[in-house]
Amino acid sequence: MKSWEVVIGLETHAQLRTRSKIFSGSSVAFGAEPNRQASAVDIALPGVLPVLNREAVLCAIKFGLAVNGNIAPRSVFARKNYFYPDLPKGYQISQFELPVVSGGGLAIRLGQGDEMREKLVHLTRAHLEEDAGKSLHEDFHGKTGIDLNRAGTPLLEIVSEPEMRSSAEAVAYAKALHALVQWIGICDGNMQEGSFRCDANVSVRPLGQKEFGTRREIKNLNSFRFMQQAIDFEVQWQINEIEEGRAIRQATVLFDPDSGETRAMRSKEDAHDYRYFPDPDLLPLEITPGWIEEVRAALPELPQAMKARFEADYGLSAYDAATLTASRGMADYFSRTVDVAGRERAKLCANWVINDVRRFMTGGTRDDVGEPVASEVRDGTPGRDAIRVSAESLARLIARITDGTISNAGAKKAFVELWTGPQLDVDEVINRLGLKQMNDGGALEKIIDEVLAANAKSVEEYRAGKEKAFNALVGQVMKASKGKANPQQVGELLKKKLGG
Amino acid sequence: MSLTPNDVARIALLSRIELSPAEAETTRGQLIGILGFIEQLQAVDTTGIEPLAHAVDVVQRLRPDQVTESDRREAFQALAPDVENGLYLVPKVIE
Amino acid sequence: MINASLKQLAAALAEKRISAVELATLFLDRIERLNPALNAFITIDREKTLAQARAVDVSGKLGAGDTAQRSLLAGIPLAHKDIFCTEGWRTTCGSKMLANFVSPYDAHVVEKLAAAGMVTLGKLNMDEFAMGSSNETSYFGAVKNPWDRARVPGGSSGGSAAAIAARLAPAVTGTDTGGSIRQPAALCGLTGLKPTYGVVSRYGMIAFASSLDQAGPMAKSAEDCALLLTAMAGFDSRDSTSLERPAEDYSRELEKPLSGLKIGLPKEFFGEGMEPDVRAAVDAALAEYRKLGATTVEVSLPNSALSVPAYYVIAPAEASSNLSRFDGVRYGYRAPEYSDLADMYSKTRAQGFGAEVKRRILIGSYVLSHGYYDAYYLQAQKIRRLIAADFSAAFGECDVIMGPTAPSVAFAFGAKSADPVQMYLSDIYTISTNLAGLPGMSLPCGFGQGGLPVGLQIIGRWFDEARMLNAAHQYQRVTDWHTRLPEGVQ
């Protein structure tokens, strides 16, 4: 039996965050009644013409800068000709020979903790194009219904090199890209609404073979879980076919989440011949160096740079820094927590954000492979919906641990209350739950004396050299103090008394 | 200039224009004539010449990102051969 | 009144010697009487026209209001080539595909002329989707040449040309992709102008070949065309190829003397191919220009023979894509019977388009298809650059270029319809200006065989419409070809 190598390249369509369509003044708001956001241009009435939306170009420039790609000083819109009822003009305006962005790369992270490794996936290109409408196949007396509200929505199609070697790598790439487009604010990342969807080109080849195998393209993967399932199924299917002596034929396939299988599409039967040519209704798109610099200056700190800064300035591990910069919302939240708590507590802040905040983020945005995402919401403020304890509150809570007011265990209780309860002040919560540690030496000494008196056996054992007995005594004191004693202080006092 | 009946069938399919066998044959003859006429372009040496897509050398103007269109669904759909519940209807699309 | 210039009509309206309603009625009556024999109009709607005229009569545009509101063209009737979308009017583009299409919006040109107070008389016949040089491809039947009804009026703006020649309208719009304004203007004995590409918005003008299409005026004289162009031209944000230029008064240079004007005569235009009667009329016109103080110089457009084949790659390529929207889904014709979606498309388009349109779509699909793109489309675009460069070089030696508009006078119906290539060659002198984006015009310069009109073509530098109009107007001041009428029209 041979070993097989999987080769995957991804084509991702990111819907750009504009108000109006790429070539018309129609709204792109989601959820309107069918065809109420389909203007004369969108339904391709005779005589209408496209005019390019500046904001869509701006989004493409931001992306090009964020992936370190080349932004073409002059790019060209082309027509991709094919007939389909959701494509009103009979062609899609896209870019072909001269895309707006070419090259660049995206760092993806694989594995957990100390096992984590990074891989740079190169990008072939990113180009601007318009979306098609939607075909609704529910029964209209056996007909298909066409809604053109989505027709003309601006998309950035981002094409990777075929450099992924497993479904896990493909998902890691898709997630990194998903985070990046939201990070730079060009896409809302809403996968349910189709704002971010991927096509995966999958092929297999015997390990060591140089040439690529014949690929099949899995269309319209709008969830990371489906992407993983679809690729895994497709890879196994292709291997089986080849091993049984059947050649793979190039095809476009769809993934059926119910059966977990991929199947070839029937509607794209005629040989693809899109007859691309420069759209004569549009002129070359010119992007000046001045415009690029203006955009660069306004770009936020990018995840790779922020990750490096967290490692260097806060002494975080690569994995922790990567986790905190997995989304803009998470990174902003962490940064604000550190700003309030002070950078000497950055490590503690990181632990809290990574372990506690992320664990609690169930009600908020969460991607479908279970990874919590502190995503930016549409108004641009980081995930207030997702994270129910503000960065300021978390910072104060952390300060209360370090100043000895509460124990770590007490802080966890307070955190639960802050998250689930009415939005109270941190100190109010500490008071209400009675979490304040007993820092009054006199009262504590009294309790210790009582415990020592009642546990003569443990005292004896400790003195005989059993360290365990000491821990038992600490536990008894904590219990007698109803958890309010500061464990560190208890230890010190006990040692003094037992030693004295 | 050779243009086979298969070539004619292929471009008719790409163009979504039905041709009866008789039409296909007449069309083939005419297309051979036209393509023969434009064939003379091949003889011209255009090495180093940039293609010209527009005679006037200007760049694309950019539109501000503003919603300027209002809903005209009723007026537009009055023109359509088959609509229901605001949707354009076509024969069933099989994916 | 039917022979009056636009200025004379404007004066009559301003002085209340006639109302807009009366003027519109006069032309509507003529259309009713003469159009059945000529078939120049596809759609007339007396009610709509008179309602518009009434509105102009009570507006301040006719001279009753303040100067700012007044418009010289207000109240003057005009008819549109049926390629322009006109809200509430049937807009067919000469095709069965759009035979029942009532446009829900106005083209920019229609908007501008209506804003100037012009009154729409109706929609004019044309070759289907502007593809033709004889008007024989119209779904609504061919237009007859008013000078000889057995002959073609030219195309594609044949209805526009016949309407002016027969005085069914004092002004019309046309479009020109390869000569569709100039060639019918020549064959019907009137004045027509195709502006520089980008001067008039294409918004609402049903696209044939987007990089070549340009709208322009057709009228009895250069003076009228100048007034109309001034009203039609102007920047439109809805057309990416519309040029942002300061507004121009195209009449501003009409009265300038021609002394010192250098006229270039391309030797390629005066060789074989031009009929002797056309040659005689053009030569006589050039002699007249010399009398007016102009000098002539031979220039060369070495690649002009390639303009027709290059055009018949580029125009069908663009058309094949532009016409894909006619699929029977959202508007227009849908085949009555079909088995499935693919069948609906193929039958709808087979039945909705005429033979010439289908031929050009097929040619366009072919030249763009895989494996042929570089050899045909890209090569044609390179030759397009050579053709434009030829003109740049020629304009280094002259101010305007002159020559014949068409190689012969109007030909008989059926004379060229069997051989597409012969038909395409009727545009041999006009096509290169479209490829180069230059302005061109045709004006009557005499009569040839059978007493049929001959057109003189003037080609200008980019944006040099005012100078071309000046040259044409000065000629029309000393000649009367443009005032001649076909028999049976009065």
mmCIF file with all atom_site columns, C-alpha atoms in Angstrom, chain A residues 43-52 79 81 83-85 88-91 148 273 275-278 280-283, chain C residues 85 104-105 202-206 210 237-240 318 321-322 324-325 330-331 341 345 349 365 368-370 373 377:
data_model
loop_
_atom_site.group_PDB
_atom_site.id
_atom_site.type_symbol
_atom_site.label_atom_id
_atom_site.label_alt_id
_atom_site.label_comp_id
_atom_site.label_asym_id
_atom_site.label_entity_id
_atom_site.label_seq_id
_atom_site.pdbx_PDB_ins_code
_atom_site.Cartn_x
_atom_site.Cartn_y
_atom_site.Cartn_z
_atom_site.occupancy
_atom_site.B_iso_or_equiv
_atom_site.pdbx_formal_charge
_atom_site.auth_seq_id
_atom_site.auth_comp_id
_atom_site.auth_asym_id
_atom_site.auth_atom_id
_atom_site.pdbx_PDB_model_num
ATOM 1  C CA . ILE A 1 43  ? -31.042 43.109 -12.642 1.00 0.00 ? 43  ILE A CA 1
ATOM 2  C CA . ALA A 1 44  ? -29.107 44.106 -15.776 1.00 0.00 ? 44  ALA A CA 1
ATOM 3  C CA . LEU A 1 45  ? -31.774 46.125 -17.526 1.00 0.00 ? 45  LEU A CA 1
ATOM 4  C CA . PRO A 1 46  ? -30.757 46.996 -21.089 1.00 0.00 ? 46  PRO A CA 1
ATOM 5  C CA . GLY A 1 47  ? -28.544 50.089 -21.185 1.00 0.00 ? 47  GLY A CA 1
ATOM 6  C CA . VAL A 1 48  ? -27.345 50.199 -17.575 1.00 0.00 ? 48  VAL A CA 1
ATOM 7  C CA . LEU A 1 49  ? -23.665 50.444 -16.699 1.00 0.00 ? 49  LEU A CA 1
ATOM 8  C CA . PRO A 1 50  ? -21.372 49.623 -13.766 1.00 0.00 ? 50  PRO A CA 1
ATOM 9  C CA . VAL A 1 51  ? -19.485 52.217 -11.701 1.00 0.00 ? 51  VAL A CA 1
ATOM 10 C CA . LEU A 1 52  ? -16.906 50.987 -9.188  1.00 0.00 ? 52  LEU A CA 1
ATOM 11 C CA . ARG A 1 79  ? -16.007 39.649 -17.793 1.00 0.00 ? 79  ARG A CA 1
ATOM 12 C CA . ASN A 1 81  ? -19.124 34.826 -19.377 1.00 0.00 ? 81  ASN A CA 1
ATOM 13 C CA . PHE A 1 83  ? -25.322 31.648 -18.395 1.00 0.00 ? 83  PHE A CA 1
ATOM 14 C CA . TYR A 1 84  ? -27.013 31.068 -15.076 1.00 0.00 ? 84  TYR A CA 1
ATOM 15 C CA . PRO A 1 85  ? -30.319 32.493 -13.878 1.00 0.00 ? 85  PRO A CA 1
ATOM 16 C CA . PRO A 1 88  ? -28.355 38.613 -14.649 1.00 0.00 ? 88  PRO A CA 1
ATOM 17 C CA . LYS A 1 89  ? -25.889 40.003 -17.173 1.00 0.00 ? 89  LYS A CA 1
ATOM 18 C CA . GLY A 1 90  ? -24.806 36.565 -18.366 1.00 0.00 ? 90  GLY A CA 1
ATOM 19 C CA . TYR A 1 91  ? -21.340 37.464 -17.141 1.00 0.00 ? 91  TYR A CA 1
ATOM 20 C CA . LEU A 1 148 ? -31.098 39.149 -7.007  1.00 0.00 ? 148 LEU A CA 1
ATOM 21 C CA . ASP A 1 273 ? -15.024 28.331 -21.423 1.00 0.00 ? 273 ASP A CA 1
ATOM 22 C CA . ARG A 1 275 ? -14.375 33.738 -22.577 1.00 0.00 ? 275 ARG A CA 1
ATOM 23 C CA . TYR A 1 276 ? -12.744 36.256 -20.242 1.00 0.00 ? 276 TYR A CA 1
ATOM 24 C CA . PHE A 1 277 ? -12.021 39.653 -21.760 1.00 0.00 ? 277 PHE A CA 1
ATOM 25 C CA . PRO A 1 278 ? -11.502 43.143 -20.310 1.00 0.00 ? 278 PRO A CA 1
ATOM 26 C CA . PRO A 1 280 ? -15.277 47.558 -21.936 1.00 0.00 ? 280 PRO A CA 1
ATOM 27 C CA . ASP A 1 281 ? -17.723 49.306 -19.587 1.00 0.00 ? 281 ASP A CA 1
ATOM 28 C CA . LEU A 1 282 ? -14.975 49.809 -17.018 1.00 0.00 ? 282 LEU A CA 1
ATOM 29 C CA . LEU A 1 283 ? -11.595 51.464 -17.291 1.00 0.00 ? 283 LEU A CA 1
ATOM 30 C CA . CYS C 2 85  ? -34.387 53.745 -23.078 1.00 0.00 ? 85  CYS C CA 1
ATOM 31 C CA . PRO C 2 104 ? -38.763 51.808 -16.608 1.00 0.00 ? 104 PRO C CA 1
ATOM 32 C CA . TYR C 2 105 ? -36.101 54.502 -16.925 1.00 0.00 ? 105 TYR C CA 1
ATOM 33 C CA . ARG C 2 202 ? -23.944 55.723 -22.844 1.00 0.00 ? 202 ARG C CA 1
ATOM 34 C CA . TYR C 2 203 ? -26.216 55.263 -19.825 1.00 0.00 ? 203 TYR C CA 1
ATOM 35 C CA . GLY C 2 204 ? -29.553 53.981 -21.049 1.00 0.00 ? 204 GLY C CA 1
ATOM 36 C CA . MET C 2 205 ? -28.321 53.408 -24.569 1.00 0.00 ? 205 MET C CA 1
ATOM 37 C CA . ILE C 2 206 ? -28.678 49.690 -25.209 1.00 0.00 ? 206 ILE C CA 1
ATOM 38 C CA . SER C 2 210 ? -19.346 49.208 -25.421 1.00 0.00 ? 210 SER C CA 1
ATOM 39 C CA . SER C 2 237 ? -21.531 59.663 -13.163 1.00 0.00 ? 237 SER C CA 1
ATOM 40 C CA . ARG C 2 238 ? -23.482 56.536 -14.124 1.00 0.00 ? 238 ARG C CA 1
ATOM 41 C CA . ASP C 2 239 ? -21.217 55.791 -17.086 1.00 0.00 ? 239 ASP C CA 1
ATOM 42 C CA . SER C 2 240 ? -17.618 54.951 -16.146 1.00 0.00 ? 240 SER C CA 1
ATOM 43 C CA . GLU C 2 318 ? -18.242 42.797 -26.971 1.00 0.00 ? 318 GLU C CA 1
ATOM 44 C CA . SER C 2 321 ? -21.250 39.383 -23.996 1.00 0.00 ? 321 SER C CA 1
ATOM 45 C CA . ASN C 2 322 ? -23.466 42.495 -23.928 1.00 0.00 ? 322 ASN C CA 1
ATOM 46 C CA . SER C 2 324 ? -26.130 37.683 -22.843 1.00 0.00 ? 324 SER C CA 1
ATOM 47 C CA . ARG C 2 325 ? -28.540 39.517 -20.544 1.00 0.00 ? 325 ARG C CA 1
ATOM 48 C CA . ARG C 2 330 ? -36.270 39.250 -16.095 1.00 0.00 ? 330 ARG C CA 1
ATOM 49 C CA . TYR C 2 331 ? -37.716 41.027 -19.130 1.00 0.00 ? 331 TYR C CA 1
ATOM 50 C CA . LEU C 2 341 ? -33.634 25.801 -18.344 1.00 0.00 ? 341 LEU C CA 1
ATOM 51 C CA . TYR C 2 345 ? -32.262 29.914 -22.968 1.00 0.00 ? 345 TYR C CA 1
ATOM 52 C CA . ARG C 2 349 ? -32.405 33.467 -27.920 1.00 0.00 ? 349 ARG C CA 1
ATOM 53 C CA . SER C 2 365 ? -18.163 33.736 -28.789 1.00 0.00 ? 365 SER C CA 1
ATOM 54 C CA . LEU C 2 368 ? -13.178 35.000 -27.313 1.00 0.00 ? 368 LEU C CA 1
ATOM 55 C CA . SER C 2 369 ? -13.175 31.277 -26.778 1.00 0.00 ? 369 SER C CA 1
ATOM 56 C CA . HIS C 2 370 ? -10.319 29.289 -25.384 1.00 0.00 ? 370 HIS C CA 1
ATOM 57 C CA . TYR C 2 373 ? -8.468  34.810 -27.789 1.00 0.00 ? 373 TYR C CA 1
ATOM 58 C CA . TYR C 2 377 ? -9.263  39.436 -29.900 1.00 0.00 ? 377 TYR C CA 1
#
